[in-house]
Structure formats: structure tokens, C-alpha cells
mmCIF file of C-alpha atoms in Angstrom:
data_model
loop_
_atom_site.group_PDB
_atom_site.id
_atom_site.type_symbol
_atom_site.label_atom_id
_atom_site.label_comp_id
_atom_site.label_asym_id
_atom_site.label_seq_id
_atom_site.Cartn_x
_atom_site.Cartn_y
_atom_site.Cartn_z
ATOM 1 C CA UNK A 1 -53.094 132.994 -18.031
ATOM 2 C CA UNK A 2 -53.690 136.744 -17.932
ATOM 3 C CA UNK A 3 -57.281 137.812 -17.478
ATOM 4 C CA UNK A 4 -58.352 140.408 -20.036
ATOM 5 C CA UNK A 5 -61.158 142.890 -19.675
ATOM 6 C CA UNK A 6 -63.256 141.118 -22.316
ATOM 7 C CA UNK A 7 -62.901 137.730 -20.686
ATOM 8 C CA UNK A 8 -65.812 136.711 -18.444
ATOM 9 C CA UNK A 9 -65.055 136.342 -14.762
ATOM 10 C CA UNK A 10 -66.959 133.033 -14.725
ATOM 11 C CA UNK A 11 -67.836 130.692 -17.598
ATOM 12 C CA UNK A 12 -69.870 127.542 -17.013
ATOM 13 C CA UNK A 13 -70.950 125.109 -19.731
ATOM 14 C CA UNK A 14 -72.930 121.903 -19.186
ATOM 15 C CA UNK A 15 -72.229 121.673 -15.450
ATOM 16 C CA UNK A 16 -73.566 118.479 -13.905
ATOM 17 C CA UNK A 17 -73.374 117.058 -10.391
ATOM 18 C CA UNK A 18 -75.109 114.176 -8.636
ATOM 19 C CA UNK A 19 -74.947 112.754 -5.136
ATOM 20 C CA UNK A 20 -75.773 109.086 -5.482
ATOM 21 C CA UNK A 21 -78.966 108.861 -7.527
ATOM 22 C CA UNK A 22 -79.948 112.450 -6.737
ATOM 23 C CA UNK A 23 -79.180 114.865 -9.580
ATOM 24 C CA UNK A 24 -78.324 118.249 -8.048
ATOM 25 C CA UNK A 25 -77.118 120.146 -11.141
ATOM 26 C CA UNK A 26 -78.441 119.100 -14.530
ATOM 27 C CA UNK A 27 -76.582 120.906 -17.295
ATOM 28 C CA UNK A 28 -75.957 124.477 -16.063
ATOM 29 C CA UNK A 29 -74.691 127.201 -18.432
ATOM 30 C CA UNK A 30 -73.601 130.576 -17.001
ATOM 31 C CA UNK A 31 -71.534 133.559 -18.082
ATOM 32 C CA UNK A 32 -70.660 136.262 -15.554
ATOM 33 C CA UNK A 33 -68.951 139.447 -16.835
ATOM 34 C CA UNK A 34 -66.155 141.032 -14.844
ATOM 35 C CA UNK A 35 -67.006 143.789 -12.385
ATOM 36 C CA UNK A 36 -70.638 142.789 -11.926
ATOM 37 C CA UNK A 37 -72.884 141.180 -9.331
ATOM 38 C CA UNK A 38 -74.466 137.925 -10.479
ATOM 39 C CA UNK A 39 -77.139 136.478 -8.206
ATOM 40 C CA UNK A 40 -78.219 132.844 -8.189
ATOM 41 C CA UNK A 41 -81.671 132.332 -6.693
ATOM 42 C CA UNK A 42 -83.320 129.085 -5.727
ATOM 43 C CA UNK A 43 -85.201 127.324 -2.972
ATOM 44 C CA UNK A 44 -83.405 125.075 -0.494
ATOM 45 C CA UNK A 45 -82.259 122.055 -2.456
ATOM 46 C CA UNK A 46 -82.164 123.843 -5.809
ATOM 47 C CA UNK A 47 -78.370 123.477 -6.107
ATOM 48 C CA UNK A 48 -77.075 126.958 -5.199
ATOM 49 C CA UNK A 49 -74.497 125.928 -2.599
ATOM 50 C CA UNK A 50 -73.353 122.991 -4.723
ATOM 51 C CA UNK A 51 -72.734 125.403 -7.599
ATOM 52 C CA UNK A 52 -70.627 127.664 -5.387
ATOM 53 C CA UNK A 53 -68.689 124.684 -4.034
ATOM 54 C CA UNK A 54 -67.789 123.570 -7.553
ATOM 55 C CA UNK A 55 -66.878 127.054 -8.785
ATOM 56 C CA UNK A 56 -64.660 127.597 -5.738
ATOM 57 C CA UNK A 57 -62.915 124.177 -6.176
ATOM 58 C CA UNK A 58 -64.291 122.715 -2.940
ATOM 59 C CA UNK A 59 -65.858 119.771 -4.763
ATOM 60 C CA UNK A 60 -65.528 118.397 -8.280
ATOM 61 C CA UNK A 61 -68.124 118.350 -11.028
ATOM 62 C CA UNK A 62 -69.310 115.178 -12.725
ATOM 63 C CA UNK A 63 -69.332 116.842 -16.148
ATOM 64 C CA UNK A 64 -69.039 120.211 -17.820
ATOM 65 C CA UNK A 65 -66.468 122.950 -18.290
ATOM 66 C CA UNK A 66 -65.926 125.640 -15.673
ATOM 67 C CA UNK A 67 -63.532 128.591 -15.870
ATOM 68 C CA UNK A 68 -63.103 131.165 -13.109
ATOM 69 C CA UNK A 69 -60.875 134.241 -13.612
ATOM 70 C CA UNK A 70 -59.687 132.654 -16.834
ATOM 71 C CA UNK A 71 -58.589 129.379 -15.209
ATOM 72 C CA UNK A 72 -60.026 125.894 -15.630
ATOM 73 C CA UNK A 73 -61.410 124.787 -12.271
ATOM 74 C CA UNK A 74 -60.564 121.109 -12.805
ATOM 75 C CA UNK A 75 -57.078 121.533 -14.320
ATOM 76 C CA UNK A 76 -55.901 124.713 -12.542
ATOM 77 C CA UNK A 77 -57.490 124.640 -9.066
ATOM 78 C CA UNK A 78 -54.563 126.413 -7.386
ATOM 79 C CA UNK A 79 -54.751 129.319 -9.849
ATOM 80 C CA UNK A 80 -58.504 129.567 -9.266
ATOM 81 C CA UNK A 81 -58.048 129.593 -5.488
ATOM 82 C CA UNK A 82 -55.464 132.352 -5.785
ATOM 83 C CA UNK A 83 -57.942 134.495 -7.711
ATOM 84 C CA UNK A 84 -61.062 134.040 -5.569
ATOM 85 C CA UNK A 85 -62.442 134.709 -2.120
ATOM 86 C CA UNK A 86 -65.298 132.830 -0.469
ATOM 87 C CA UNK A 87 -67.614 134.039 2.277
ATOM 88 C CA UNK A 88 -69.858 131.124 3.140
ATOM 89 C CA UNK A 89 -73.151 130.785 4.957
ATOM 90 C CA UNK A 90 -71.302 130.241 8.233
ATOM 91 C CA UNK A 91 -68.688 132.645 9.535
ATOM 92 C CA UNK A 92 -65.010 131.704 9.348
ATOM 93 C CA UNK A 93 -64.210 134.113 12.190
ATOM 94 C CA UNK A 94 -62.349 132.675 15.211
ATOM 95 C CA UNK A 95 -64.217 133.951 18.273
ATOM 96 C CA UNK A 96 -61.200 133.607 20.567
ATOM 97 C CA UNK A 97 -59.046 135.871 18.415
ATOM 98 C CA UNK A 98 -59.300 139.625 17.997
ATOM 99 C CA UNK A 99 -60.375 141.170 14.717
ATOM 100 C CA UNK A 100 -56.777 142.114 13.936
ATOM 101 C CA UNK A 101 -55.540 138.610 14.784
ATOM 102 C CA UNK A 102 -58.148 137.037 12.500
ATOM 103 C CA UNK A 103 -56.930 139.202 9.635
ATOM 104 C CA UNK A 104 -53.274 138.492 10.460
ATOM 105 C CA UNK A 105 -53.987 134.764 10.296
ATOM 106 C CA UNK A 106 -55.525 135.130 6.859
ATOM 107 C CA UNK A 107 -52.548 137.225 5.734
ATOM 108 C CA UNK A 108 -50.234 134.397 6.830
ATOM 109 C CA UNK A 109 -52.337 131.872 4.901
ATOM 110 C CA UNK A 110 -51.961 134.058 1.810
ATOM 111 C CA UNK A 111 -48.176 134.120 2.358
ATOM 112 C CA UNK A 112 -48.016 137.889 2.792
ATOM 113 C CA UNK A 113 -44.928 139.249 4.497
ATOM 114 C CA UNK A 114 -45.389 140.475 8.056
ATOM 115 C CA UNK A 115 -45.270 144.112 6.987
ATOM 116 C CA UNK A 116 -47.596 143.652 4.015
ATOM 117 C CA UNK A 117 -50.005 141.658 6.158
ATOM 118 C CA UNK A 118 -50.140 144.345 8.821
ATOM 119 C CA UNK A 119 -50.704 147.072 6.219
ATOM 120 C CA UNK A 120 -53.433 145.091 4.467
ATOM 121 C CA UNK A 121 -55.156 144.315 7.780
ATOM 122 C CA UNK A 122 -55.096 147.989 8.772
ATOM 123 C CA UNK A 123 -56.602 148.983 5.405
ATOM 124 C CA UNK A 124 -59.419 146.468 5.753
ATOM 125 C CA UNK A 125 -60.157 147.330 9.380
ATOM 126 C CA UNK A 126 -60.607 150.938 8.322
ATOM 127 C CA UNK A 127 -62.582 150.068 5.191
ATOM 128 C CA UNK A 128 -65.036 147.959 7.192
ATOM 129 C CA UNK A 129 -65.266 150.389 10.121
ATOM 130 C CA UNK A 130 -63.682 147.907 12.536
ATOM 131 C CA UNK A 131 -60.595 149.849 13.633
ATOM 132 C CA UNK A 132 -62.079 150.695 17.038
ATOM 133 C CA UNK A 133 -62.870 147.030 17.719
ATOM 134 C CA UNK A 134 -59.704 145.591 16.169
ATOM 135 C CA UNK A 135 -58.186 144.660 19.546
ATOM 136 C CA UNK A 136 -61.328 143.058 20.956
ATOM 137 C CA UNK A 137 -62.167 139.339 20.742
ATOM 138 C CA UNK A 138 -64.506 138.556 17.866
ATOM 139 C CA UNK A 139 -66.870 136.947 20.398
ATOM 140 C CA UNK A 140 -67.782 140.473 21.521
ATOM 141 C CA UNK A 141 -68.763 141.598 18.002
ATOM 142 C CA UNK A 142 -72.353 142.079 16.893
ATOM 143 C CA UNK A 143 -73.697 139.980 14.017
ATOM 144 C CA UNK A 144 -73.103 142.776 11.544
ATOM 145 C CA UNK A 145 -69.537 143.344 12.761
ATOM 146 C CA UNK A 146 -68.748 139.632 12.529
ATOM 147 C CA UNK A 147 -70.072 139.523 8.960
ATOM 148 C CA UNK A 148 -67.981 142.559 8.017
ATOM 149 C CA UNK A 149 -64.907 140.939 9.552
ATOM 150 C CA UNK A 150 -65.670 137.706 7.721
ATOM 151 C CA UNK A 151 -65.777 139.560 4.396
ATOM 152 C CA UNK A 152 -62.629 141.523 5.278
ATOM 153 C CA UNK A 153 -60.838 138.208 5.839
ATOM 154 C CA UNK A 154 -61.994 137.099 2.388
ATOM 155 C CA UNK A 155 -60.466 140.234 0.865
ATOM 156 C CA UNK A 156 -56.980 139.852 2.367
ATOM 157 C CA UNK A 157 -55.670 138.341 -0.866
ATOM 158 C CA UNK A 158 -57.277 140.961 -3.170
ATOM 159 C CA UNK A 159 -59.461 138.405 -4.996
ATOM 160 C CA UNK A 160 -60.774 139.058 -8.504
ATOM 161 C CA UNK A 161 -63.944 137.042 -7.854
ATOM 162 C CA UNK A 162 -65.826 136.783 -4.555
ATOM 163 C CA UNK A 163 -68.427 134.131 -3.791
ATOM 164 C CA UNK A 164 -70.970 135.319 -1.234
ATOM 165 C CA UNK A 165 -73.148 132.423 -0.116
ATOM 166 C CA UNK A 166 -76.140 133.757 1.866
ATOM 167 C CA UNK A 167 -74.015 136.672 3.160
ATOM 168 C CA UNK A 168 -76.664 138.497 5.196
ATOM 169 C CA UNK A 169 -78.538 135.608 6.792
ATOM 170 C CA UNK A 170 -79.429 136.526 10.366
ATOM 171 C CA UNK A 171 -78.489 140.188 10.081
ATOM 172 C CA UNK A 172 -80.801 142.991 11.145
ATOM 173 C CA UNK A 173 -82.089 145.335 8.384
ATOM 174 C CA UNK A 174 -79.507 148.058 9.057
ATOM 175 C CA UNK A 175 -76.580 145.606 9.021
ATOM 176 C CA UNK A 176 -77.950 144.043 5.853
ATOM 177 C CA UNK A 177 -78.024 147.415 4.098
ATOM 178 C CA UNK A 178 -74.502 148.169 5.338
ATOM 179 C CA UNK A 179 -73.360 144.912 3.738
ATOM 180 C CA UNK A 180 -75.114 145.832 0.483
ATOM 181 C CA UNK A 181 -73.160 149.077 0.312
ATOM 182 C CA UNK A 182 -69.908 147.223 0.925
ATOM 183 C CA UNK A 183 -70.714 144.924 -2.004
ATOM 184 C CA UNK A 184 -71.477 147.904 -4.254
ATOM 185 C CA UNK A 185 -68.202 149.539 -3.286
ATOM 186 C CA UNK A 186 -66.273 146.346 -4.071
ATOM 187 C CA UNK A 187 -67.835 145.991 -7.500
ATOM 188 C CA UNK A 188 -67.022 149.631 -8.245
ATOM 189 C CA UNK A 189 -63.330 148.679 -7.957
ATOM 190 C CA UNK A 190 -63.716 145.925 -10.576
ATOM 191 C CA UNK A 191 -64.320 142.932 -8.313
ATOM 192 C CA UNK A 192 -66.873 140.371 -9.507
ATOM 193 C CA UNK A 193 -69.394 139.096 -6.948
ATOM 194 C CA UNK A 194 -71.256 135.793 -7.314
ATOM 195 C CA UNK A 195 -74.130 136.025 -4.834
ATOM 196 C CA UNK A 196 -76.475 133.330 -3.639
ATOM 197 C CA UNK A 197 -79.333 134.480 -1.463
ATOM 198 C CA UNK A 198 -82.863 133.675 -0.380
ATOM 199 C CA UNK A 199 -83.576 137.357 0.231
ATOM 200 C CA UNK A 200 -85.147 138.403 -3.055
ATOM 201 C CA UNK A 201 -84.910 142.077 -2.108
ATOM 202 C CA UNK A 202 -81.151 141.585 -1.807
ATOM 203 C CA UNK A 203 -80.871 140.274 -5.355
ATOM 204 C CA UNK A 204 -83.119 143.079 -6.608
ATOM 205 C CA UNK A 205 -80.930 145.694 -4.912
ATOM 206 C CA UNK A 206 -77.514 144.331 -5.891
ATOM 207 C CA UNK A 207 -77.541 142.091 -8.927
ATOM 208 C CA UNK A 208 -76.751 143.163 -12.461
ATOM 209 C CA UNK A 209 -78.095 139.809 -13.630
ATOM 210 C CA UNK A 210 -80.110 137.134 -11.875
ATOM 211 C CA UNK A 211 -80.535 133.430 -12.612
ATOM 212 C CA UNK A 212 -83.234 131.238 -11.091
ATOM 213 C CA UNK A 213 -82.245 127.662 -10.300
ATOM 214 C CA UNK A 214 -84.950 125.033 -9.811
ATOM 215 C CA UNK A 215 -84.286 121.352 -9.207
ATOM 216 C CA UNK A 216 -80.831 121.625 -10.730
ATOM 217 C CA UNK A 217 -81.835 123.501 -13.872
ATOM 218 C CA UNK A 218 -81.694 127.174 -14.769
ATOM 219 C CA UNK A 219 -85.275 128.160 -15.491
ATOM 220 C CA UNK A 220 -84.783 131.907 -16.028
ATOM 221 C CA UNK A 221 -82.000 134.468 -16.418
ATOM 222 C CA UNK A 222 -81.862 138.214 -16.990
ATOM 223 C CA UNK A 223 -81.847 141.548 -15.239
ATOM 224 C CA UNK A 224 -84.380 142.029 -12.466
ATOM 225 C CA UNK A 225 -86.518 144.205 -14.753
ATOM 226 C CA UNK A 226 -86.338 141.701 -17.613
ATOM 227 C CA UNK A 227 -87.485 138.885 -15.343
ATOM 228 C CA UNK A 228 -90.316 140.954 -13.889
ATOM 229 C CA UNK A 229 -91.599 141.829 -17.353
ATOM 230 C CA UNK A 230 -91.965 138.123 -18.140
ATOM 231 C CA UNK A 231 -94.573 137.744 -15.391
ATOM 232 C CA UNK A 232 -98.225 138.651 -16.100
ATOM 233 C CA UNK A 233 -99.744 141.377 -13.976
ATOM 234 C CA UNK A 234 -97.874 144.513 -15.048
ATOM 235 C CA UNK A 235 -100.218 147.440 -15.490
ATOM 236 C CA UNK A 236 -100.461 151.214 -15.616
ATOM 237 C CA UNK A 237 -102.848 152.812 -13.148
ATOM 238 C CA UNK A 238 -104.493 156.061 -14.230
ATOM 239 C CA UNK A 239 -106.516 158.266 -11.916
ATOM 240 C CA UNK A 240 -108.705 161.086 -13.177
ATOM 241 C CA UNK A 241 -110.166 164.223 -11.623
ATOM 242 C CA UNK A 242 -113.608 163.682 -13.104
ATOM 243 C CA UNK A 243 -115.787 161.058 -14.744
ATOM 244 C CA UNK A 244 -115.640 162.727 -18.177
ATOM 245 C CA UNK A 245 -111.887 162.145 -18.532
ATOM 246 C CA UNK A 246 -112.258 158.668 -17.069
ATOM 247 C CA UNK A 247 -114.873 157.626 -19.607
ATOM 248 C CA UNK A 248 -112.959 159.186 -22.490
ATOM 249 C CA UNK A 249 -109.793 157.342 -21.483
ATOM 250 C CA UNK A 250 -111.708 154.067 -21.185
ATOM 251 C CA UNK A 251 -113.009 154.598 -24.732
ATOM 252 C CA UNK A 252 -109.572 155.372 -26.167
ATOM 253 C CA UNK A 253 -107.580 152.672 -24.402
ATOM 254 C CA UNK A 254 -108.238 148.986 -24.953
ATOM 255 C CA UNK A 255 -108.740 146.255 -22.346
ATOM 256 C CA UNK A 256 -108.961 148.633 -19.396
ATOM 257 C CA UNK A 257 -110.603 147.796 -16.099
ATOM 258 C CA UNK A 258 -111.889 149.950 -13.248
ATOM 259 C CA UNK A 259 -109.460 150.007 -10.336
ATOM 260 C CA UNK A 260 -111.157 150.340 -6.964
ATOM 261 C CA UNK A 261 -112.612 153.833 -6.897
ATOM 262 C CA UNK A 262 -114.703 154.983 -9.856
ATOM 263 C CA UNK A 263 -112.119 157.454 -11.141
ATOM 264 C CA UNK A 264 -109.232 155.044 -11.827
ATOM 265 C CA UNK A 265 -108.358 152.695 -14.670
ATOM 266 C CA UNK A 266 -105.920 149.791 -14.946
ATOM 267 C CA UNK A 267 -104.270 149.394 -18.341
ATOM 268 C CA UNK A 268 -102.357 146.155 -19.088
ATOM 269 C CA UNK A 269 -98.669 146.838 -19.770
ATOM 270 C CA UNK A 270 -95.403 144.983 -20.191
ATOM 271 C CA UNK A 271 -93.742 147.481 -17.864
ATOM 272 C CA UNK A 272 -91.571 148.987 -20.599
ATOM 273 C CA UNK A 273 -91.030 152.694 -21.293
ATOM 274 C CA UNK A 274 -92.426 152.185 -24.792
ATOM 275 C CA UNK A 275 -95.679 150.804 -23.408
ATOM 276 C CA UNK A 276 -96.017 153.746 -21.030
ATOM 277 C CA UNK A 277 -95.249 156.276 -23.771
ATOM 278 C CA UNK A 278 -97.891 154.716 -26.038
ATOM 279 C CA UNK A 279 -100.595 155.169 -23.403
ATOM 280 C CA UNK A 280 -99.581 158.762 -22.664
ATOM 281 C CA UNK A 281 -99.411 159.693 -26.350
ATOM 282 C CA UNK A 282 -102.868 158.267 -27.081
ATOM 283 C CA UNK A 283 -104.397 160.225 -24.204
ATOM 284 C CA UNK A 284 -102.535 163.423 -25.152
ATOM 285 C CA UNK A 285 -103.782 163.156 -28.738
ATOM 286 C CA UNK A 286 -107.376 163.330 -27.436
ATOM 287 C CA UNK A 287 -106.579 165.959 -24.775
ATOM 288 C CA UNK A 288 -107.523 163.643 -21.915
ATOM 289 C CA UNK A 289 -106.199 164.936 -18.584
ATOM 290 C CA UNK A 290 -104.700 162.395 -16.193
ATOM 291 C CA UNK A 291 -104.402 163.507 -12.584
ATOM 292 C CA UNK A 292 -102.154 160.674 -11.419
ATOM 293 C CA UNK A 293 -100.216 157.904 -13.154
ATOM 294 C CA UNK A 294 -98.275 154.987 -11.693
ATOM 295 C CA UNK A 295 -96.681 151.856 -13.122
ATOM 296 C CA UNK A 296 -97.083 148.558 -11.294
ATOM 297 C CA UNK A 297 -94.896 145.534 -12.066
ATOM 298 C CA UNK A 298 -94.500 142.149 -10.376
ATOM 299 C CA UNK A 299 -91.650 141.922 -7.857
ATOM 300 C CA UNK A 300 -88.997 139.227 -7.590
ATOM 301 C CA UNK A 301 -91.234 137.220 -5.270
ATOM 302 C CA UNK A 302 -93.692 136.900 -8.165
ATOM 303 C CA UNK A 303 -90.832 135.979 -10.493
ATOM 304 C CA UNK A 304 -89.509 133.344 -8.102
ATOM 305 C CA UNK A 305 -92.837 131.605 -7.590
ATOM 306 C CA UNK A 306 -93.767 131.839 -11.258
ATOM 307 C CA UNK A 307 -90.597 130.043 -12.336
ATOM 308 C CA UNK A 308 -90.192 127.576 -9.457
ATOM 309 C CA UNK A 309 -93.760 126.941 -8.312
ATOM 310 C CA UNK A 310 -94.853 125.919 -4.833
ATOM 311 C CA UNK A 311 -93.211 122.531 -4.507
ATOM 312 C CA UNK A 312 -93.098 120.481 -1.335
ATOM 313 C CA UNK A 313 -90.570 117.949 -2.564
ATOM 314 C CA UNK A 314 -87.387 120.008 -2.217
ATOM 315 C CA UNK A 315 -84.494 117.918 -0.932
ATOM 316 C CA UNK A 316 -82.166 118.778 1.931
ATOM 317 C CA UNK A 317 -79.102 119.024 -0.287
ATOM 318 C CA UNK A 318 -78.496 122.556 -1.526
#
């Protein structure tokens, strides 16, 4: 089947999976557009890795329909595997082989000719800034270099969809940001990235849409901003040069509260541009001067805990 631009990269309907009596996925529905980053968040045991394993044909589902790159995962597993790449939590790099040899091995597994494999390996070594280390054993690579090589190996077959399962675990901040830029560059070429991560900042930075998985169920989905606006606590902070403007603003605006020093107000807000414009227009109409304005919204940490809670009964299976 030919994948069209309008066809989602991933479609999941009613996905269910249990291990024994333990229900891991309990009716999951997902749609991931092509050329986007979709991030699945969840605590350990929420079902993230199980979802990736099913979508990448590593294990079967108990129920539900799953299509990846236009192919049915259960009926067309070979076609799905030909269209995807998987970078798991643990590196697939062979430490005894050089970077170039690791890529050559993957080229062989993808049945590329010797010449095509060498050309593709050279392209990826350059793309991931590994050309200088290509002839060195992978055991000598830093954590960031190993992760870049791991992703380069995933890309040998030019996959349409890439599953990144906890891709930056254990990396230092600079290496993590380098990996983020690589992901952005991939998506800019039309590749779809399905990302699972426990680093909420990572999802905030990269994801076009985010879903929150809790005990096998999707409890929230949307853009990062949409999810943040669902959490109470958003407000506009106004600071004034004098008490006259402060008092006038407090009279005009409803439900305000003093914020720390005597010359600042907090105004409840949903974090939207419309809400901000309403406050500004009301103050402008009465010629109230605001010296400083800032908008404060909950972050993804607040979103995560609001939707999943602080539970101590998470299972080991993820």
C-alpha cells in the first residue's frame, strides 16, 4: 500500500494488552500525523514500552487495530518493519566494532548493496558528526556519541517512522540537546517520530502532540500548551510603578490577589492570548499604566502529576 500525505503515520484503535491477569493497555486510541513528533508520557509501569513493542511488531496485541505507515501491524508485519526504525532504551551498538563497521552491519541487514551501504554509512557518519571517530571501536565513544551512532544505525534503511524509547536517558545536558536538534532535523525531512520519555522538558521541547498514559489508559492528549491550560494555576502578574495604578487595576480587574510586594497583582488566566488581551484592554480603557507584565502557566510536571497523581502502586512492567 502506498502511503499518502493525508494518511496518518500511526493509527491505533482499541489497543489492549495484558500479561497474565495484569492489564497493561486498556483500550488505547491514537492518531499520529506524518512528519510530526508524538510523545507518550507515563510513569514506570504505565504501558509506554509495551505500546512501542506492539507498534514496532515486537509483540502482539490482545485486541485492537494498529496501522503503521499505512500497514496493518498484525497482518503485514514485514511491511511495517521495512517502514520503521527503532532506537530502544538500551543501545544496539556493538562495542567491539568501529562506528563504520556497526553501520555496515546494519546496511547488510537491510540488504543494501556494498556500494550503497558504504555511501549510506558515509552520509550518516557525516550527518551525526562521527566521521572523525568512524574507525575507532564504539567502546571508546562517549555516551552522546554512542547514542548518535545508535540513531544513525536506525536510519540506515531510511525509515518513515522512528520509535525513540527513552532516547536520552543517561546523557549529559549538552548531549541531550544535541539529540533534540537531530530529532528536529529528521522531522523537517518528513520523518515521523514516536517518542517515549520520562524527561518532561524533552517532550515540551520536541513534541507536536503529547499523550499521557496512566495505568494503561490515555488520560490526556493535546499540544503542550493545550495540556498546560487544563491545569489550574495560570495567571497574569502585573507590577505597577505606584500604588495609585495598583489600586485602580485591582478595582477594574476581578478576582485579583496581591503578589508578594505591595505593587504587584496576580490575575487568574487560562493562559490564552485572548485572556491576556482582555486584561490589557480593560486597563488601557481606564489609562492604567502597567510597568511590567508576565504570564505564568503550569509546566508539564504539573500536567503529569495532575493527570496521573502520586501513586505508589506502579508495577514493574512498562
